[in-house]
Amino acid sequence: MNKHTLPDLPYDYNALEPYIDEETMKLHHDKHHASYVNNLNGAVEKYPDLSSKSADDLIINLNDIPEDIRTAVRNNAGGHVNHTMFWQIMSPGKGGEPSGRLAEEINKTFGSFGDFQNRFNDAGLKRFGSGWVWLVMTKDSKLDIVSTPNQDNPVMDGQKPILGNDVWEHAYYLKYKNMRADYLKAWWNVVNWEEVEKRLNIKN
Ligand code: MN
């Protein structure tokens, strides 16, 4: 049984050019994301009780996962959840700035949209090795910028992810080589703020 499935990209592989190149998108979606899904299915197959749980459910309650598969679930359900969000919050012809409540919350918390971007880029640059940088809603219902190692997701710390950027080398190395800072800056051109705003408004 293959319960967890790879979602289709909601646009063509080359749709995010020139900011994210076609070959990176192909490898990232068809190989990297696919392997998280396959490895997740492999990890949970001997525990039928887990078959009713979504990947999100699995990573929210990692302590409930049998110890022998906990690390595999953390990495692969995490990878599946993170990338599923990642494809959705990007879109061709987007970028710009958020509006409405999200814009207000960002200005209130970080001073301005530009200050928010600078802090987000900085957190992404400082993540040593592989991981993600996030805009989250904290347990106290405040916006914050955090970064996580590997495929960890903020829900593992009780935070709600609103927006996340993948800073693994596989996300940028073919085009940007070692220049992660350039990738972080360029990435804002493909952020789909309408989709991000929806996530702000989803109840926990
Ligand atoms: Mn990735």
PDB file of C-alpha atoms and ligand atoms in Angstrom:
ATOM      1  CA  MET A   1       0.000   0.000   0.000  1.00  0.00           C
ATOM      2  CA  ASN A   2       1.295   3.425  -0.914  1.00  0.00           C
ATOM      3  CA  LYS A   3      -0.655   5.746   1.263  1.00  0.00           C
ATOM      4  CA  HIS A   4       1.466   8.844   0.876  1.00  0.00           C
ATOM      5  CA  THR A   5       1.683  10.135  -2.669  1.00  0.00           C
ATOM      6  CA  LEU A   6       3.786  12.702  -4.464  1.00  0.00           C
ATOM      7  CA  PRO A   7       1.623  15.702  -5.381  1.00  0.00           C
ATOM      8  CA  ASP A   8       1.939  17.074  -8.910  1.00  0.00           C
ATOM      9  CA  LEU A   9       3.722  20.374  -9.270  1.00  0.00           C
ATOM     10  CA  PRO A  10       1.035  23.044  -9.701  1.00  0.00           C
ATOM     11  CA  TYR A  11       2.976  24.561 -12.665  1.00  0.00           C
ATOM     12  CA  ASP A  12       5.539  23.473 -15.261  1.00  0.00           C
ATOM     13  CA  TYR A  13       9.114  22.636 -14.294  1.00  0.00           C
ATOM     14  CA  ASN A  14      10.345  25.726 -16.124  1.00  0.00           C
ATOM     15  CA  ALA A  15       7.634  28.057 -14.795  1.00  0.00           C
ATOM     16  CA  LEU A  16       9.803  29.629 -12.111  1.00  0.00           C
ATOM     17  CA  GLU A  17      12.626  30.538 -14.516  1.00  0.00           C
ATOM     18  CA  PRO A  18      14.839  32.516 -14.350  1.00  0.00           C
ATOM     19  CA  TYR A  19      14.763  32.433 -10.550  1.00  0.00           C
ATOM     20  CA  ILE A  20      14.610  28.658 -10.180  1.00  0.00           C
ATOM     21  CA  ASP A  21      15.800  26.654 -13.171  1.00  0.00           C
ATOM     22  CA  GLU A  22      13.987  23.780 -14.842  1.00  0.00           C
ATOM     23  CA  GLU A  23      16.593  21.121 -14.060  1.00  0.00           C
ATOM     24  CA  THR A  24      16.591  21.997 -10.370  1.00  0.00           C
ATOM     25  CA  MET A  25      12.796  21.775 -10.283  1.00  0.00           C
ATOM     26  CA  LYS A  26      12.813  18.382 -12.014  1.00  0.00           C
ATOM     27  CA  LEU A  27      15.357  16.895  -9.659  1.00  0.00           C
ATOM     28  CA  HIS A  28      13.870  18.557  -6.619  1.00  0.00           C
ATOM     29  CA  HIS A  29      10.315  17.383  -7.238  1.00  0.00           C
ATOM     30  CA  ASP A  30      10.754  14.102  -9.134  1.00  0.00           C
ATOM     31  CA  LYS A  31      13.762  12.780  -7.229  1.00  0.00           C
ATOM     32  CA  HIS A  32      14.165  14.460  -3.845  1.00  0.00           C
ATOM     33  CA  HIS A  33      10.509  14.891  -2.910  1.00  0.00           C
ATOM     34  CA  ALA A  34       9.637  11.512  -4.433  1.00  0.00           C
ATOM     35  CA  SER A  35      12.247   9.803  -2.294  1.00  0.00           C
ATOM     36  CA  TYR A  36      10.845  11.342   0.901  1.00  0.00           C
ATOM     37  CA  VAL A  37       7.422   9.950  -0.041  1.00  0.00           C
ATOM     38  CA  ASN A  38       8.810   6.504  -0.883  1.00  0.00           C
ATOM     39  CA  ASN A  39      10.919   6.341   2.259  1.00  0.00           C
ATOM     40  CA  LEU A  40       7.974   7.441   4.389  1.00  0.00           C
ATOM     41  CA  ASN A  41       5.792   4.689   2.935  1.00  0.00           C
ATOM     42  CA  GLY A  42       8.571   2.188   3.592  1.00  0.00           C
ATOM     43  CA  ALA A  43       8.988   3.331   7.190  1.00  0.00           C
ATOM     44  CA  VAL A  44       5.311   3.130   8.183  1.00  0.00           C
ATOM     45  CA  GLU A  45       4.309  -0.029   6.303  1.00  0.00           C
ATOM     46  CA  LYS A  46       4.866  -2.366   9.236  1.00  0.00           C
ATOM     47  CA  TYR A  47       2.698  -0.224  11.529  1.00  0.00           C
ATOM     48  CA  PRO A  48      -0.904  -0.428  10.211  1.00  0.00           C
ATOM     49  CA  ASP A  49      -2.077   1.813  13.059  1.00  0.00           C
ATOM     50  CA  LEU A  50      -0.227   4.686  11.413  1.00  0.00           C
ATOM     51  CA  SER A  51      -1.942   4.224   8.059  1.00  0.00           C
ATOM     52  CA  SER A  52      -4.793   6.571   8.946  1.00  0.00           C
ATOM     53  CA  LYS A  53      -2.415   9.403   9.808  1.00  0.00           C
ATOM     54  CA  SER A  54      -1.442  12.134   7.381  1.00  0.00           C
ATOM     55  CA  ALA A  55       2.187  13.177   7.121  1.00  0.00           C
ATOM     56  CA  ASP A  56       1.244  16.319   9.074  1.00  0.00           C
ATOM     57  CA  ASP A  57      -0.283  14.218  11.866  1.00  0.00           C
ATOM     58  CA  LEU A  58       2.854  12.077  12.009  1.00  0.00           C
ATOM     59  CA  ILE A  59       5.273  14.973  12.536  1.00  0.00           C
ATOM     60  CA  ILE A  60       3.073  16.847  15.019  1.00  0.00           C
ATOM     61  CA  ASN A  61       3.237  13.891  17.412  1.00  0.00           C
ATOM     62  CA  LEU A  62       6.652  12.399  16.809  1.00  0.00           C
ATOM     63  CA  ASN A  63       6.838  11.026  20.335  1.00  0.00           C
ATOM     64  CA  ASP A  64       3.921   8.739  19.518  1.00  0.00           C
ATOM     65  CA  ILE A  65       5.860   7.162  16.644  1.00  0.00           C
ATOM     66  CA  PRO A  66       7.558   3.813  17.379  1.00  0.00           C
ATOM     67  CA  GLU A  67      11.184   4.452  18.202  1.00  0.00           C
ATOM     68  CA  ASP A  68      12.595   2.222  15.458  1.00  0.00           C
ATOM     69  CA  ILE A  69      11.028   4.363  12.721  1.00  0.00           C
ATOM     70  CA  ARG A  70      10.905   7.736  14.499  1.00  0.00           C
ATOM     71  CA  THR A  71      13.966   9.222  12.798  1.00  0.00           C
ATOM     72  CA  ALA A  72      12.852   7.954   9.389  1.00  0.00           C
ATOM     73  CA  VAL A  73       9.403   9.473   9.921  1.00  0.00           C
ATOM     74  CA  ARG A  74      10.887  12.734  11.167  1.00  0.00           C
ATOM     75  CA  ASN A  75      13.084  13.081   8.085  1.00  0.00           C
ATOM     76  CA  ASN A  76      10.738  11.739   5.428  1.00  0.00           C
ATOM     77  CA  ALA A  77       7.304  12.864   6.636  1.00  0.00           C
ATOM     78  CA  GLY A  78       9.029  16.174   7.379  1.00  0.00           C
ATOM     79  CA  GLY A  79      10.450  16.251   3.861  1.00  0.00           C
ATOM     80  CA  HIS A  80       7.062  15.391   2.371  1.00  0.00           C
ATOM     81  CA  VAL A  81       5.183  18.073   4.341  1.00  0.00           C
ATOM     82  CA  ASN A  82       7.847  20.725   3.746  1.00  0.00           C
ATOM     83  CA  HIS A  83       8.027  20.231  -0.003  1.00  0.00           C
ATOM     84  CA  THR A  84       4.260  19.959  -0.437  1.00  0.00           C
ATOM     85  CA  MET A  85       3.992  23.422   1.102  1.00  0.00           C
ATOM     86  CA  PHE A  86       6.998  24.718  -0.820  1.00  0.00           C
ATOM     87  CA  TRP A  87       5.501  23.998  -4.274  1.00  0.00           C
ATOM     88  CA  GLN A  88       2.231  25.643  -3.275  1.00  0.00           C
ATOM     89  CA  ILE A  89       3.644  28.862  -1.894  1.00  0.00           C
ATOM     90  CA  MET A  90       5.550  29.518  -5.116  1.00  0.00           C
ATOM     91  CA  SER A  91       4.040  30.469  -8.454  1.00  0.00           C
ATOM     92  CA  PRO A  92       5.163  32.074 -11.705  1.00  0.00           C
ATOM     93  CA  GLY A  93       4.485  35.774 -12.142  1.00  0.00           C
ATOM     94  CA  LYS A  94       4.106  36.424  -8.425  1.00  0.00           C
ATOM     95  CA  GLY A  95       6.478  38.029  -5.955  1.00  0.00           C
ATOM     96  CA  GLY A  96       5.819  41.560  -4.810  1.00  0.00           C
ATOM     97  CA  GLU A  97       4.491  42.121  -1.321  1.00  0.00           C
ATOM     98  CA  PRO A  98       1.766  40.619   0.848  1.00  0.00           C
ATOM     99  CA  SER A  99      -1.416  42.532   1.552  1.00  0.00           C
ATOM    100  CA  GLY A 100      -4.166  42.579   4.131  1.00  0.00           C
ATOM    101  CA  ARG A 101      -3.724  41.075   7.548  1.00  0.00           C
ATOM    102  CA  LEU A 102      -0.401  39.430   6.702  1.00  0.00           C
ATOM    103  CA  ALA A 103       1.110  42.753   5.608  1.00  0.00           C
ATOM    104  CA  GLU A 104      -0.143  44.382   8.801  1.00  0.00           C
ATOM    105  CA  GLU A 105       1.263  41.611  10.993  1.00  0.00           C
ATOM    106  CA  ILE A 106       4.633  41.717   9.210  1.00  0.00           C
ATOM    107  CA  ASN A 107       4.899  45.487   9.572  1.00  0.00           C
ATOM    108  CA  LYS A 108       3.889  45.326  13.219  1.00  0.00           C
ATOM    109  CA  THR A 109       6.377  42.579  14.029  1.00  0.00           C
ATOM    110  CA  PHE A 110       9.398  43.422  11.882  1.00  0.00           C
ATOM    111  CA  GLY A 111       8.972  47.154  11.151  1.00  0.00           C
ATOM    112  CA  SER A 112       8.592  46.874   7.386  1.00  0.00           C
ATOM    113  CA  PHE A 113       8.427  44.287   4.632  1.00  0.00           C
ATOM    114  CA  GLY A 114      12.047  45.048   3.713  1.00  0.00           C
ATOM    115  CA  ASP A 115      13.209  44.503   7.294  1.00  0.00           C
ATOM    116  CA  PHE A 116      11.312  41.217   7.361  1.00  0.00           C
ATOM    117  CA  GLN A 117      12.972  40.070   4.120  1.00  0.00           C
ATOM    118  CA  ASN A 118      16.416  40.997   5.402  1.00  0.00           C
ATOM    119  CA  ARG A 119      15.916  39.057   8.616  1.00  0.00           C
ATOM    120  CA  PHE A 120      14.499  36.056   6.763  1.00  0.00           C
ATOM    121  CA  ASN A 121      17.398  36.051   4.287  1.00  0.00           C
ATOM    122  CA  ASP A 122      19.871  36.356   7.143  1.00  0.00           C
ATOM    123  CA  ALA A 123      18.333  33.412   9.013  1.00  0.00           C
ATOM    124  CA  GLY A 124      18.439  31.349   5.815  1.00  0.00           C
ATOM    125  CA  LEU A 125      22.058  32.245   5.202  1.00  0.00           C
ATOM    126  CA  LYS A 126      23.066  31.349   8.764  1.00  0.00           C
ATOM    127  CA  ARG A 127      21.424  27.917   8.748  1.00  0.00           C
ATOM    128  CA  PHE A 128      24.568  25.782   8.736  1.00  0.00           C
ATOM    129  CA  GLY A 129      24.327  22.794   6.419  1.00  0.00           C
ATOM    130  CA  SER A 130      20.901  21.669   5.258  1.00  0.00           C
ATOM    131  CA  GLY A 131      17.591  23.011   6.464  1.00  0.00           C
ATOM    132  CA  TRP A 132      14.805  25.520   6.083  1.00  0.00           C
ATOM    133  CA  VAL A 133      14.003  29.089   7.023  1.00  0.00           C
ATOM    134  CA  TRP A 134      10.451  29.902   8.068  1.00  0.00           C
ATOM    135  CA  LEU A 135       7.961  32.578   8.915  1.00  0.00           C
ATOM    136  CA  VAL A 136       5.898  31.060  11.707  1.00  0.00           C
ATOM    137  CA  MET A 137       3.077  31.855  14.061  1.00  0.00           C
ATOM    138  CA  THR A 138       4.293  31.089  17.556  1.00  0.00           C
ATOM    139  CA  LYS A 139       2.278  29.474  20.349  1.00  0.00           C
ATOM    140  CA  ASP A 140       1.646  33.044  21.588  1.00  0.00           C
ATOM    141  CA  SER A 141       0.133  33.983  18.202  1.00  0.00           C
ATOM    142  CA  LYS A 142       3.063  36.176  17.198  1.00  0.00           C
ATOM    143  CA  LEU A 143       4.967  36.085  13.938  1.00  0.00           C
ATOM    144  CA  ASP A 144       8.588  35.006  14.143  1.00  0.00           C
ATOM    145  CA  ILE A 145      11.408  33.889  11.860  1.00  0.00           C
ATOM    146  CA  VAL A 146      13.024  30.567  12.686  1.00  0.00           C
ATOM    147  CA  SER A 147      15.226  28.083  10.911  1.00  0.00           C
ATOM    148  CA  THR A 148      15.212  24.312  11.250  1.00  0.00           C
ATOM    149  CA  PRO A 149      17.848  21.679  10.435  1.00  0.00           C
ATOM    150  CA  ASN A 150      17.340  18.867   7.916  1.00  0.00           C
ATOM    151  CA  GLN A 151      13.630  18.340   7.195  1.00  0.00           C
ATOM    152  CA  ASP A 152      12.365  19.464  10.581  1.00  0.00           C
ATOM    153  CA  ASN A 153       9.174  21.524  10.448  1.00  0.00           C
ATOM    154  CA  PRO A 154       8.102  24.215  12.946  1.00  0.00           C
ATOM    155  CA  VAL A 155       5.047  22.146  13.944  1.00  0.00           C
ATOM    156  CA  MET A 156       7.507  19.891  15.770  1.00  0.00           C
ATOM    157  CA  ASP A 157       7.957  22.856  18.153  1.00  0.00           C
ATOM    158  CA  GLY A 158       4.277  23.766  18.290  1.00  0.00           C
ATOM    159  CA  GLN A 159       4.594  26.592  15.764  1.00  0.00           C
ATOM    160  CA  LYS A 160       2.484  27.096  12.656  1.00  0.00           C
ATOM    161  CA  PRO A 161       4.498  27.545   9.445  1.00  0.00           C
ATOM    162  CA  ILE A 162       3.217  30.379   7.246  1.00  0.00           C
ATOM    163  CA  LEU A 163       6.035  30.454   4.699  1.00  0.00           C
ATOM    164  CA  GLY A 164       9.203  28.399   4.269  1.00  0.00           C
ATOM    165  CA  ASN A 165      12.219  28.414   1.994  1.00  0.00           C
ATOM    166  CA  ASP A 166      14.363  25.366   1.352  1.00  0.00           C
ATOM    167  CA  VAL A 167      18.058  26.115   1.880  1.00  0.00           C
ATOM    168  CA  TRP A 168      19.364  22.618   1.154  1.00  0.00           C
ATOM    169  CA  GLU A 169      22.001  22.800  -1.575  1.00  0.00           C
ATOM    170  CA  HIS A 170      19.755  20.647  -3.795  1.00  0.00           C
ATOM    171  CA  ALA A 171      17.331  23.622  -3.932  1.00  0.00           C
ATOM    172  CA  TYR A 172      19.808  26.023  -5.541  1.00  0.00           C
ATOM    173  CA  TYR A 173      23.239  24.604  -6.257  1.00  0.00           C
ATOM    174  CA  LEU A 174      22.883  23.919 -10.011  1.00  0.00           C
ATOM    175  CA  LYS A 175      22.109  27.570 -10.712  1.00  0.00           C
ATOM    176  CA  TYR A 176      23.539  29.499  -7.775  1.00  0.00           C
ATOM    177  CA  LYS A 177      26.484  27.219  -6.839  1.00  0.00           C
ATOM    178  CA  ASN A 178      27.720  28.272  -3.389  1.00  0.00           C
ATOM    179  CA  MET A 179      25.884  31.628  -3.505  1.00  0.00           C
ATOM    180  CA  ARG A 180      23.008  30.859  -1.157  1.00  0.00           C
ATOM    181  CA  ALA A 181      22.500  34.566  -0.476  1.00  0.00           C
ATOM    182  CA  ASP A 182      21.725  35.187  -4.168  1.00  0.00           C
ATOM    183  CA  TYR A 183      19.185  32.356  -4.187  1.00  0.00           C
ATOM    184  CA  LEU A 184      17.526  33.700  -1.027  1.00  0.00           C
ATOM    185  CA  LYS A 185      17.169  37.142  -2.626  1.00  0.00           C
ATOM    186  CA  ALA A 186      15.906  35.824  -5.972  1.00  0.00           C
ATOM    187  CA  TRP A 187      13.364  33.499  -4.332  1.00  0.00           C
ATOM    188  CA  TRP A 188      11.094  36.397  -3.312  1.00  0.00           C
ATOM    189  CA  ASN A 189      10.220  36.822  -7.010  1.00  0.00           C
ATOM    190  CA  VAL A 190       8.271  33.558  -6.993  1.00  0.00           C
ATOM    191  CA  VAL A 191       6.491  33.768  -3.630  1.00  0.00           C
ATOM    192  CA  ASN A 192       2.729  33.407  -4.012  1.00  0.00           C
ATOM    193  CA  TRP A 193       1.491  35.740  -1.289  1.00  0.00           C
ATOM    194  CA  GLU A 194      -2.184  34.865  -1.805  1.00  0.00           C
ATOM    195  CA  GLU A 195      -1.361  31.283  -0.863  1.00  0.00           C
ATOM    196  CA  VAL A 196       0.783  32.397   2.080  1.00  0.00           C
ATOM    197  CA  GLU A 197      -2.054  34.615   3.360  1.00  0.00           C
ATOM    198  CA  LYS A 198      -4.387  31.618   3.302  1.00  0.00           C
ATOM    199  CA  ARG A 199      -2.007  29.789   5.606  1.00  0.00           C
ATOM    200  CA  LEU A 200      -1.991  32.645   8.071  1.00  0.00           C
ATOM    201  CA  ASN A 201      -5.768  32.375   8.307  1.00  0.00           C
ATOM    202  CA  ILE A 202      -5.994  28.592   8.724  1.00  0.00           C
ATOM    203  CA  LYS A 203      -6.998  27.709  12.259  1.00  0.00           C
ATOM    204  CA  ASN A 204      -4.557  25.401  14.036  1.00  0.00           C
TER     205      ASN A 204
HETATM  206 MN    MN B   1      14.312  20.238  -0.887  1.00  0.00          MN
END
